[in-house]
Every structure is written in C-alpha cells, then in structure tokens.
C-alpha cells in the first residue's frame, strides 16, 4: 500500500490551514466544524487548489509548486457528507457512473444493495444512500479513500450499524483512507490513528487510546472525551456483559450482542486505593500508566482506562505512575457500541 | 374602512381584472360563428402563414437551443471579469422595443449594414428576428437552471473521473432539464408571436416571410374573418403551451434537487 502524503498550506477565512499528514491505513481527522477538516479532503481530491504544499501518493505527485492533477485524474474515491448521489440516476446508474471494469454487480452485492439496483436515490433511507455512495466511490477502483463526515447524516440507530459496516469495508479495501468527522467516537471506531484539528492545525496525532490517556492540552482532552474498551458483548437480563479483549469484564445497561466497544467518559470514573463497597458495578484494578495534568484536572491512565479527576483529589490520593489503583464507574455510565 | 367594504372592494377589483383579461380572448371566438372561424383556416393566406411560422419557428428555436444552451452553461458555471456585463448584454433584447430590434438587425445584416449580407426580407431574416427576440428569454432561464444544479453533484462527478463534457451531458444537462424546458416554452411562445422585429427586418411577403402575426395585420383591412381565425389559432396554441408547461412542472418528480433532503437528519 502506497502512503498518501499531504502537506497543505492555504488561507481560510479566519486562519491559515497548515497541515502535514502521512496516511497509511485509516486516519481520522477530528475537530470542531470550521476547523478546516473538509478543506483537507477537498485539496487531496483536487477540488480545491492549496496556496502551497505537496500532495502525493507514494512517488506519484498530484500537487506541488509545478504539478497540478485535475480531480478527474486523481485515483480517489470520495464519500461526500450528504452523499451527493445523482438524483436522476438509479442506484446502478450511480454506482456505474465512474466504474472501471465489471465491478458494479459485485459491489452492489457486497454492500447489500443489489435489490435496490433500479431504485432512485430519493426513495432510499439514509443508511442505504450511504452504502450506494460507498459503492459508487469504490467502483472507480480508487487508490485512496476520502470520507467527509460519513456518519453525520444518519440517525443514531442506523449510525452504529453503518459504522461497523464501514469499519469492515475500510479494512477489507486495504487502501489509505482519510476520514473527517466531528465525532471522536466515530473517529476512534473507524481509524487506527486520529488527528485532532483545531484552527487549521493538527494539535495532536496519535492512537485513540493515547489521545484519551494523554491529551496534549485541555482542548484535546475535552474533544476526545471517551475511553473505548473493545470486547465481546453478551446481553443478559438487565445488564450486558462485555468480555474485554485484553481481559476483564465490564457491565453496561445497553443491550448489544457480539463485537462491541464500551464507551466510558473519563469524568464518570472515580479512583480509589481499594475496591470500594458501593453501588457501582464496574471496578478495574490496574497500574497507573500515566498522569497528565490539564489545568485543575488530571487524567490518570489506569490500565486500559483513563479517569479524569480534580487536581485536588489526585493530590489527596497521591496518584503516581506505577502504583496500583482501582477505577470505578457505573453500568449506567457505560455506553456500548457495536463494532 | 369597515371589514365588509374592504372585502367587497378587493373582490370587485379581482373580478374587474379577470373580466378585463378574459373578455378579449373570449371575444375572438364569439365575434362570428365557430363554423366560419374553422372554415377560414383553409384560406391560402392562413395556410401559407402557418407554414412560414412553423418552419421559421423550428429553425429559430433549434438555433436558440443549440447555441443558447452551451452559452448559458458557460455563463452559469464560470466566474470572470465582466460577466455581469455579458449577462446584461444578453438580456438587453428582452427590454428592447421590437421595432428597434428590427432596425438594429437591418443595419447589422443589410446590404449597407455592418456585415453586408443579403439576408433582409428573406426567410432567414425571419429566423434571425425570432431568435434575436426569443433567445434571451431561453438563455436567461437556462442560466438560472444551470446555476441551480447542486455544485456538490458536479464535484462528485469529477472525483468519479468525469471530464467537462461528461459532467455537462450526464449531470448538468439532465438536472437542469426542467428549467431548460420551461425557458424554451416561453421563448417558443414569444417567438411565435413575434411581429415588430420581423416586419422591419423581413417584411411581410406571403409564402416567404409572412408569419401568422404578420398575416393578422395584413388581412386586417382585407378579410376580418381571416384575422379572427388566425387569432383564434394562436390563442389555442398559446393556451396549450401554457397548460403543458404547468402540467410538466407539477408532474415531474423534480430531479433538480439533490437527494439530501430525503436523508433522515443532517448536520454540518
């Protein structure tokens, strides 16, 4: 797999976009709207010409001071935020629009939309439209995938299903993929590496776990709120049990079956020296991996989980790296998302 | 003013407007017996004028569509210095008195004119006069129709490898279709009724340049029944065109909008 490298400098309305990225596997850019994330995608697709920089796939240069490749000459598959399906073409017509070779039927089959082949986009649900847009982008046999807020047009229910499908598609495509989203959970679920973009700059680029445990600053801390603990869920009566991939058990009130991740916010986690006798169902004892101060708050990574406590509490508890602590949180504060 | 007086006043005004607009149209059909009107349609003057009108309209509208569509696409999709000036120049014939348009065409294409051609007072002159007067109506509507095409769909086509020709024929043209048809219907109706520019630039020679409106004027002093018959014919054609336009607008599933409004929820 050739890596996509993008070094983009261009003025935006309120600030300059200055960003350098190397994309292998799936990378997500997460940040507030207006941070310049979509501009990055448009520049890579060639829909926008940056003031300066360099964009290349492996040794194949698409843009630099002397080179300009038109969008139609760049092997990208782009998924637009509102999907931008051609309303006058059927599902098959949409997927076949940029198709090379005979991949249309295979893709319709693979994405489970073969039965919709003759339907017009306006008659489809949001999730179906998303699959059509994905099939259309893949039919071009691209060498790079660009996804602009792929899940934001979906309702909460469809979203989790599509998210796990998308994850699978991205993995099996085996292409460098850049996902832009304002939702950290989506970013963490889809990508191996997440970059936090604020005011046109990457504040921090790291794995989702690293971002939660050791945010570079308070802004990253606030944005990358949640812990993500992956495992296998078994729904029981009242509570669901999640067997963590790395060992241990987590309880949640959400009903999910199969591969899933528990989403736990650091500020819902309390720390103690010994397992407290309280109403909370989730207790996790592990060594403190890191202690990161964010002003009057402290992020403490306990095994796979990060807790956020006040600086006062951390001092009172005397939190130090390498010590063994018990993290506690409630089953009702544990969201489960299917993966 | 009391409520009743106000309501009565608006009601009376509406009735007056309706009567004023409908009465002349109805009068054309009631002035003589319908049988007389129909029998006059086979009068050689009417038949000749019908043939001239049909022929020149087809050529003029073909010209308008063939040149107006790409011109409108260019003006709708490109931003360049002086664009507003160009658009205004294209629209100028709309507000020009038709007689002035005729004089302009004459001094542009006449033997003594700028281009020294022998076009005046030929059927080609009729075609040019009709195209000059009706074309801007189409181009204006076509610019609006192309501007209404969601730019993101064009972007999507680009990322799918579509070059400029493919983007025009496969995306912009089908999506602008309804707007283009509406504009062409208006241009067609305007061209069919063209009088002032044609009589100045092409004259009124039976079988050559005498279109239906010119025949109405020519027969006015000769045989009033013939003018009534032609007028009735033009009323019917215009009414059919208008009704077809309205039905087309309400029937089509309006593929002009992108699929976005059907997505369950949106955010940006």
PDB file of N, CA and C in Angstrom, chain A residues 33 42 45 47 70-72 76 78 80-82 84-89 93 97-98 121-122 124 126 129 136-137 140 152-155 182, chain B residues 150 152-164 166-167 170-171 174-175 253 255-260 262-268:
ATOM      1  N   UNK A  33     -16.463  21.906  13.781  1.00  0.00           N
ATOM      2  CA  UNK A  33     -16.737  22.311  12.406  1.00  0.00           C
ATOM      3  C   UNK A  33     -16.093  23.666  12.154  1.00  0.00           C
ATOM      4  N   UNK A  42     -10.901  18.201   0.327  1.00  0.00           N
ATOM      5  CA  UNK A  42     -11.117  18.816  -0.990  1.00  0.00           C
ATOM      6  C   UNK A  42      -9.788  19.060  -1.698  1.00  0.00           C
ATOM      7  N   UNK A  45      -8.536  15.705  -2.969  1.00  0.00           N
ATOM      8  CA  UNK A  45      -9.323  15.273  -4.129  1.00  0.00           C
ATOM      9  C   UNK A  45      -9.056  16.163  -5.344  1.00  0.00           C
ATOM     10  N   UNK A  47     -10.360  19.247  -5.606  1.00  0.00           N
ATOM     11  CA  UNK A  47     -11.477  20.159  -5.800  1.00  0.00           C
ATOM     12  C   UNK A  47     -11.120  21.563  -5.329  1.00  0.00           C
ATOM     13  N   UNK A  70      -5.753  17.316 -12.200  1.00  0.00           N
ATOM     14  CA  UNK A  70      -7.183  17.591 -12.064  1.00  0.00           C
ATOM     15  C   UNK A  70      -7.842  16.489 -11.243  1.00  0.00           C
ATOM     16  N   UNK A  71      -8.971  16.822 -10.572  1.00  0.00           N
ATOM     17  CA  UNK A  71      -9.644  15.818  -9.743  1.00  0.00           C
ATOM     18  C   UNK A  71      -9.978  14.550 -10.533  1.00  0.00           C
ATOM     19  N   UNK A  72     -10.424  14.730 -11.794  1.00  0.00           N
ATOM     20  CA  UNK A  72     -10.824  13.548 -12.558  1.00  0.00           C
ATOM     21  C   UNK A  72      -9.640  12.660 -12.917  1.00  0.00           C
ATOM     22  N   UNK A  76      -8.970   8.871  -6.601  1.00  0.00           N
ATOM     23  CA  UNK A  76      -9.563   8.938  -5.262  1.00  0.00           C
ATOM     24  C   UNK A  76     -11.006   8.451  -5.306  1.00  0.00           C
ATOM     25  N   UNK A  78     -14.248   9.378  -3.230  1.00  0.00           N
ATOM     26  CA  UNK A  78     -14.652  10.335  -2.199  1.00  0.00           C
ATOM     27  C   UNK A  78     -16.100  10.104  -1.803  1.00  0.00           C
ATOM     28  N   UNK A  80     -19.058  11.973  -0.030  1.00  0.00           N
ATOM     29  CA  UNK A  80     -19.445  13.319   0.372  1.00  0.00           C
ATOM     30  C   UNK A  80     -20.369  13.272   1.579  1.00  0.00           C
ATOM     31  N   UNK A  81     -20.357  14.376   2.321  1.00  0.00           N
ATOM     32  CA  UNK A  81     -21.114  14.434   3.577  1.00  0.00           C
ATOM     33  C   UNK A  81     -22.587  14.064   3.408  1.00  0.00           C
ATOM     34  N   UNK A  82     -23.229  14.658   2.390  1.00  0.00           N
ATOM     35  CA  UNK A  82     -24.645  14.321   2.154  1.00  0.00           C
ATOM     36  C   UNK A  82     -24.757  13.316   1.016  1.00  0.00           C
ATOM     37  N   UNK A  84     -24.216  13.151  -2.000  1.00  0.00           N
ATOM     38  CA  UNK A  84     -24.181  13.697  -3.358  1.00  0.00           C
ATOM     39  C   UNK A  84     -24.477  12.637  -4.410  1.00  0.00           C
ATOM     40  N   UNK A  85     -25.503  11.832  -4.167  1.00  0.00           N
ATOM     41  CA  UNK A  85     -25.910  10.850  -5.185  1.00  0.00           C
ATOM     42  C   UNK A  85     -26.606  11.583  -6.320  1.00  0.00           C
ATOM     43  N   UNK A  86     -26.427  11.079  -7.545  1.00  0.00           N
ATOM     44  CA  UNK A  86     -27.090  11.714  -8.682  1.00  0.00           C
ATOM     45  C   UNK A  86     -28.579  11.391  -8.616  1.00  0.00           C
ATOM     46  N   UNK A  87     -29.440  12.402  -8.415  1.00  0.00           N
ATOM     47  CA  UNK A  87     -30.860  12.116  -8.181  1.00  0.00           C
ATOM     48  C   UNK A  87     -31.573  11.597  -9.420  1.00  0.00           C
ATOM     49  N   UNK A  88     -30.987  11.834 -10.612  1.00  0.00           N
ATOM     50  CA  UNK A  88     -31.666  11.410 -11.838  1.00  0.00           C
ATOM     51  C   UNK A  88     -31.220  10.026 -12.285  1.00  0.00           C
ATOM     52  N   UNK A  89     -30.289   9.416 -11.563  1.00  0.00           N
ATOM     53  CA  UNK A  89     -29.822   8.082 -11.938  1.00  0.00           C
ATOM     54  C   UNK A  89     -30.251   7.066 -10.884  1.00  0.00           C
ATOM     55  N   UNK A  93     -27.099   3.085 -11.845  1.00  0.00           N
ATOM     56  CA  UNK A  93     -26.551   4.179 -12.648  1.00  0.00           C
ATOM     57  C   UNK A  93     -25.529   4.978 -11.860  1.00  0.00           C
ATOM     58  N   UNK A  97     -21.444   5.007 -12.665  1.00  0.00           N
ATOM     59  CA  UNK A  97     -21.029   6.297 -13.246  1.00  0.00           C
ATOM     60  C   UNK A  97     -19.517   6.372 -13.475  1.00  0.00           C
ATOM     61  N   UNK A  98     -18.758   6.002 -12.448  1.00  0.00           N
ATOM     62  CA  UNK A  98     -17.302   6.113 -12.600  1.00  0.00           C
ATOM     63  C   UNK A  98     -16.616   4.766 -12.605  1.00  0.00           C
ATOM     64  N   UNK A 121     -32.329   7.361  -5.863  1.00  0.00           N
ATOM     65  CA  UNK A 121     -31.805   7.706  -4.534  1.00  0.00           C
ATOM     66  C   UNK A 121     -32.848   8.334  -3.605  1.00  0.00           C
ATOM     67  N   UNK A 122     -33.780   9.112  -4.173  1.00  0.00           N
ATOM     68  CA  UNK A 122     -34.731   9.810  -3.317  1.00  0.00           C
ATOM     69  C   UNK A 122     -35.645   8.846  -2.564  1.00  0.00           C
ATOM     70  N   UNK A 124     -34.554   6.101  -1.079  1.00  0.00           N
ATOM     71  CA  UNK A 124     -33.753   5.296  -0.160  1.00  0.00           C
ATOM     72  C   UNK A 124     -33.657   5.929   1.221  1.00  0.00           C
ATOM     73  N   UNK A 126     -31.417   6.835   4.709  1.00  0.00           N
ATOM     74  CA  UNK A 126     -30.083   7.415   4.862  1.00  0.00           C
ATOM     75  C   UNK A 126     -28.987   6.358   4.807  1.00  0.00           C
ATOM     76  N   UNK A 129     -28.540   5.105   1.276  1.00  0.00           N
ATOM     77  CA  UNK A 129     -27.840   6.104   0.462  1.00  0.00           C
ATOM     78  C   UNK A 129     -26.341   6.065   0.737  1.00  0.00           C
ATOM     79  N   UNK A 136     -20.351   3.504  -5.044  1.00  0.00           N
ATOM     80  CA  UNK A 136     -20.007   4.347  -6.179  1.00  0.00           C
ATOM     81  C   UNK A 136     -18.523   4.765  -6.106  1.00  0.00           C
ATOM     82  N   UNK A 137     -18.084   5.118  -4.883  1.00  0.00           N
ATOM     83  CA  UNK A 137     -16.695   5.540  -4.717  1.00  0.00           C
ATOM     84  C   UNK A 137     -15.738   4.364  -4.966  1.00  0.00           C
ATOM     85  N   UNK A 140     -14.835   2.949  -8.690  1.00  0.00           N
ATOM     86  CA  UNK A 140     -13.813   3.592  -9.517  1.00  0.00           C
ATOM     87  C   UNK A 140     -12.446   2.931  -9.335  1.00  0.00           C
ATOM     88  N   UNK A 152     -22.546  11.458   9.741  1.00  0.00           N
ATOM     89  CA  UNK A 152     -23.282  12.542  10.399  1.00  0.00           C
ATOM     90  C   UNK A 152     -24.691  12.720   9.843  1.00  0.00           C
ATOM     91  N   UNK A 153     -24.971  12.208   8.634  1.00  0.00           N
ATOM     92  CA  UNK A 153     -26.313  12.388   8.077  1.00  0.00           C
ATOM     93  C   UNK A 153     -27.250  11.270   8.521  1.00  0.00           C
ATOM     94  N   UNK A 154     -26.770  10.385   9.408  1.00  0.00           N
ATOM     95  CA  UNK A 154     -27.582   9.231   9.797  1.00  0.00           C
ATOM     96  C   UNK A 154     -28.170   9.412  11.191  1.00  0.00           C
ATOM     97  N   UNK A 155     -29.320   8.799  11.424  1.00  0.00           N
ATOM     98  CA  UNK A 155     -29.892   8.848  12.769  1.00  0.00           C
ATOM     99  C   UNK A 155     -29.120   7.878  13.662  1.00  0.00           C
ATOM    100  N   UNK A 182     -16.580  15.138  13.168  1.00  0.00           N
ATOM    101  CA  UNK A 182     -16.519  15.992  14.351  1.00  0.00           C
ATOM    102  C   UNK A 182     -16.753  15.151  15.600  1.00  0.00           C
TER     103      UNK A 182
ATOM    104  N   UNK B 150     -26.867  21.462  -8.001  1.00  0.00           N
ATOM    105  CA  UNK B 150     -26.037  21.356  -6.805  1.00  0.00           C
ATOM    106  C   UNK B 150     -24.559  21.176  -7.189  1.00  0.00           C
ATOM    107  N   UNK B 152     -22.141  20.271  -5.561  1.00  0.00           N
ATOM    108  CA  UNK B 152     -21.527  19.081  -4.984  1.00  0.00           C
ATOM    109  C   UNK B 152     -21.704  17.860  -5.910  1.00  0.00           C
ATOM    110  N   UNK B 153     -22.811  17.848  -6.676  1.00  0.00           N
ATOM    111  CA  UNK B 153     -23.009  16.745  -7.617  1.00  0.00           C
ATOM    112  C   UNK B 153     -21.971  16.813  -8.732  1.00  0.00           C
ATOM    113  N   UNK B 154     -21.650  18.026  -9.142  1.00  0.00           N
ATOM    114  CA  UNK B 154     -20.623  18.195 -10.176  1.00  0.00           C
ATOM    115  C   UNK B 154     -19.263  17.791  -9.608  1.00  0.00           C
ATOM    116  N   UNK B 155     -18.993  18.175  -8.357  1.00  0.00           N
ATOM    117  CA  UNK B 155     -17.761  17.755  -7.691  1.00  0.00           C
ATOM    118  C   UNK B 155     -17.688  16.236  -7.620  1.00  0.00           C
ATOM    119  N   UNK B 156     -18.814  15.623  -7.251  1.00  0.00           N
ATOM    120  CA  UNK B 156     -18.850  14.161  -7.152  1.00  0.00           C
ATOM    121  C   UNK B 156     -18.506  13.541  -8.504  1.00  0.00           C
ATOM    122  N   UNK B 157     -19.062  14.098  -9.574  1.00  0.00           N
ATOM    123  CA  UNK B 157     -18.782  13.580 -10.912  1.00  0.00           C
ATOM    124  C   UNK B 157     -17.287  13.701 -11.231  1.00  0.00           C
ATOM    125  N   UNK B 158     -16.691  14.799 -10.793  1.00  0.00           N
ATOM    126  CA  UNK B 158     -15.252  14.983 -11.044  1.00  0.00           C
ATOM    127  C   UNK B 158     -14.435  13.915 -10.327  1.00  0.00           C
ATOM    128  N   UNK B 159     -14.760  13.677  -9.047  1.00  0.00           N
ATOM    129  CA  UNK B 159     -13.980  12.680  -8.311  1.00  0.00           C
ATOM    130  C   UNK B 159     -14.227  11.279  -8.868  1.00  0.00           C
ATOM    131  N   UNK B 160     -15.293  11.127  -9.665  1.00  0.00           N
ATOM    132  CA  UNK B 160     -15.557   9.831 -10.294  1.00  0.00           C
ATOM    133  C   UNK B 160     -14.951   9.777 -11.697  1.00  0.00           C
ATOM    134  N   UNK B 161     -14.096  10.747 -11.999  1.00  0.00           N
ATOM    135  CA  UNK B 161     -13.341  10.681 -13.239  1.00  0.00           C
ATOM    136  C   UNK B 161     -13.995  11.332 -14.435  1.00  0.00           C
ATOM    137  N   UNK B 162     -15.089  12.079 -14.220  1.00  0.00           N
ATOM    138  CA  UNK B 162     -15.795  12.676 -15.355  1.00  0.00           C
ATOM    139  C   UNK B 162     -15.126  13.980 -15.782  1.00  0.00           C
ATOM    140  N   UNK B 163     -14.770  14.062 -17.062  1.00  0.00           N
ATOM    141  CA  UNK B 163     -14.229  15.287 -17.631  1.00  0.00           C
ATOM    142  C   UNK B 163     -15.353  16.275 -17.908  1.00  0.00           C
ATOM    143  N   UNK B 164     -15.001  17.456 -18.440  1.00  0.00           N
ATOM    144  CA  UNK B 164     -16.010  18.509 -18.612  1.00  0.00           C
ATOM    145  C   UNK B 164     -17.206  18.108 -19.490  1.00  0.00           C
ATOM    146  N   UNK B 166     -18.471  15.074 -20.064  1.00  0.00           N
ATOM    147  CA  UNK B 166     -19.288  14.101 -19.365  1.00  0.00           C
ATOM    148  C   UNK B 166     -20.080  14.764 -18.227  1.00  0.00           C
ATOM    149  N   UNK B 167     -19.448  15.729 -17.556  1.00  0.00           N
ATOM    150  CA  UNK B 167     -20.148  16.429 -16.469  1.00  0.00           C
ATOM    151  C   UNK B 167     -21.332  17.211 -17.033  1.00  0.00           C
ATOM    152  N   UNK B 170     -23.959  14.294 -18.662  1.00  0.00           N
ATOM    153  CA  UNK B 170     -24.512  13.288 -17.758  1.00  0.00           C
ATOM    154  C   UNK B 170     -25.057  13.872 -16.461  1.00  0.00           C
ATOM    155  N   UNK B 171     -24.582  15.075 -16.081  1.00  0.00           N
ATOM    156  CA  UNK B 171     -25.013  15.624 -14.788  1.00  0.00           C
ATOM    157  C   UNK B 171     -25.777  16.943 -14.960  1.00  0.00           C
ATOM    158  N   UNK B 174     -29.126  16.848 -17.622  1.00  0.00           N
ATOM    159  CA  UNK B 174     -30.345  16.200 -17.117  1.00  0.00           C
ATOM    160  C   UNK B 174     -30.926  16.891 -15.879  1.00  0.00           C
ATOM    161  N   UNK B 175     -30.061  17.439 -15.014  1.00  0.00           N
ATOM    162  CA  UNK B 175     -30.571  18.062 -13.793  1.00  0.00           C
ATOM    163  C   UNK B 175     -31.206  19.415 -14.077  1.00  0.00           C
ATOM    164  N   UNK B 253     -40.961  14.571 -11.171  1.00  0.00           N
ATOM    165  CA  UNK B 253     -40.548  14.335  -9.794  1.00  0.00           C
ATOM    166  C   UNK B 253     -39.413  15.271  -9.407  1.00  0.00           C
ATOM    167  N   UNK B 255     -36.266  16.263 -10.446  1.00  0.00           N
ATOM    168  CA  UNK B 255     -34.940  15.728 -10.139  1.00  0.00           C
ATOM    169  C   UNK B 255     -33.892  16.831  -9.994  1.00  0.00           C
ATOM    170  N   UNK B 256     -34.345  18.064  -9.854  1.00  0.00           N
ATOM    171  CA  UNK B 256     -33.386  19.173  -9.770  1.00  0.00           C
ATOM    172  C   UNK B 256     -32.720  19.264  -8.422  1.00  0.00           C
ATOM    173  N   UNK B 257     -33.405  18.729  -7.411  1.00  0.00           N
ATOM    174  CA  UNK B 257     -32.812  18.825  -6.086  1.00  0.00           C
ATOM    175  C   UNK B 257     -32.007  17.574  -5.826  1.00  0.00           C
ATOM    176  N   UNK B 258     -30.974  17.690  -5.050  1.00  0.00           N
ATOM    177  CA  UNK B 258     -30.170  16.524  -4.753  1.00  0.00           C
ATOM    178  C   UNK B 258     -30.906  15.694  -3.710  1.00  0.00           C
ATOM    179  N   UNK B 259     -30.386  14.520  -3.452  1.00  0.00           N
ATOM    180  CA  UNK B 259     -31.070  13.583  -2.562  1.00  0.00           C
ATOM    181  C   UNK B 259     -31.032  14.037  -1.113  1.00  0.00           C
ATOM    182  N   UNK B 260     -30.284  15.090  -0.813  1.00  0.00           N
ATOM    183  CA  UNK B 260     -30.018  15.425   0.580  1.00  0.00           C
ATOM    184  C   UNK B 260     -31.275  15.600   1.429  1.00  0.00           C
ATOM    185  N   UNK B 262     -33.852  14.086   1.578  1.00  0.00           N
ATOM    186  CA  UNK B 262     -34.532  12.869   1.983  1.00  0.00           C
ATOM    187  C   UNK B 262     -33.763  12.116   3.058  1.00  0.00           C
ATOM    188  N   UNK B 263     -32.561  12.571   3.342  1.00  0.00           N
ATOM    189  CA  UNK B 263     -31.806  11.920   4.404  1.00  0.00           C
ATOM    190  C   UNK B 263     -32.507  12.203   5.721  1.00  0.00           C
ATOM    191  N   UNK B 264     -32.499  11.236   6.645  1.00  0.00           N
ATOM    192  CA  UNK B 264     -33.276  11.382   7.867  1.00  0.00           C
ATOM    193  C   UNK B 264     -32.876  12.579   8.719  1.00  0.00           C
ATOM    194  N   UNK B 265     -31.614  12.870   8.813  1.00  0.00           N
ATOM    195  CA  UNK B 265     -31.224  14.043   9.592  1.00  0.00           C
ATOM    196  C   UNK B 265     -29.931  14.582   9.030  1.00  0.00           C
ATOM    197  N   UNK B 266     -29.679  15.839   9.263  1.00  0.00           N
ATOM    198  CA  UNK B 266     -28.458  16.419   8.729  1.00  0.00           C
ATOM    199  C   UNK B 266     -27.776  17.273   9.766  1.00  0.00           C
ATOM    200  N   UNK B 267     -26.484  17.406   9.619  1.00  0.00           N
ATOM    201  CA  UNK B 267     -25.739  18.373  10.417  1.00  0.00           C
ATOM    202  C   UNK B 267     -24.482  18.690   9.640  1.00  0.00           C
ATOM    203  N   UNK B 268     -23.816  19.745  10.013  1.00  0.00           N
ATOM    204  CA  UNK B 268     -22.630  20.079   9.216  1.00  0.00           C
ATOM    205  C   UNK B 268     -21.401  20.258  10.072  1.00  0.00           C
TER     206      UNK B 268
END
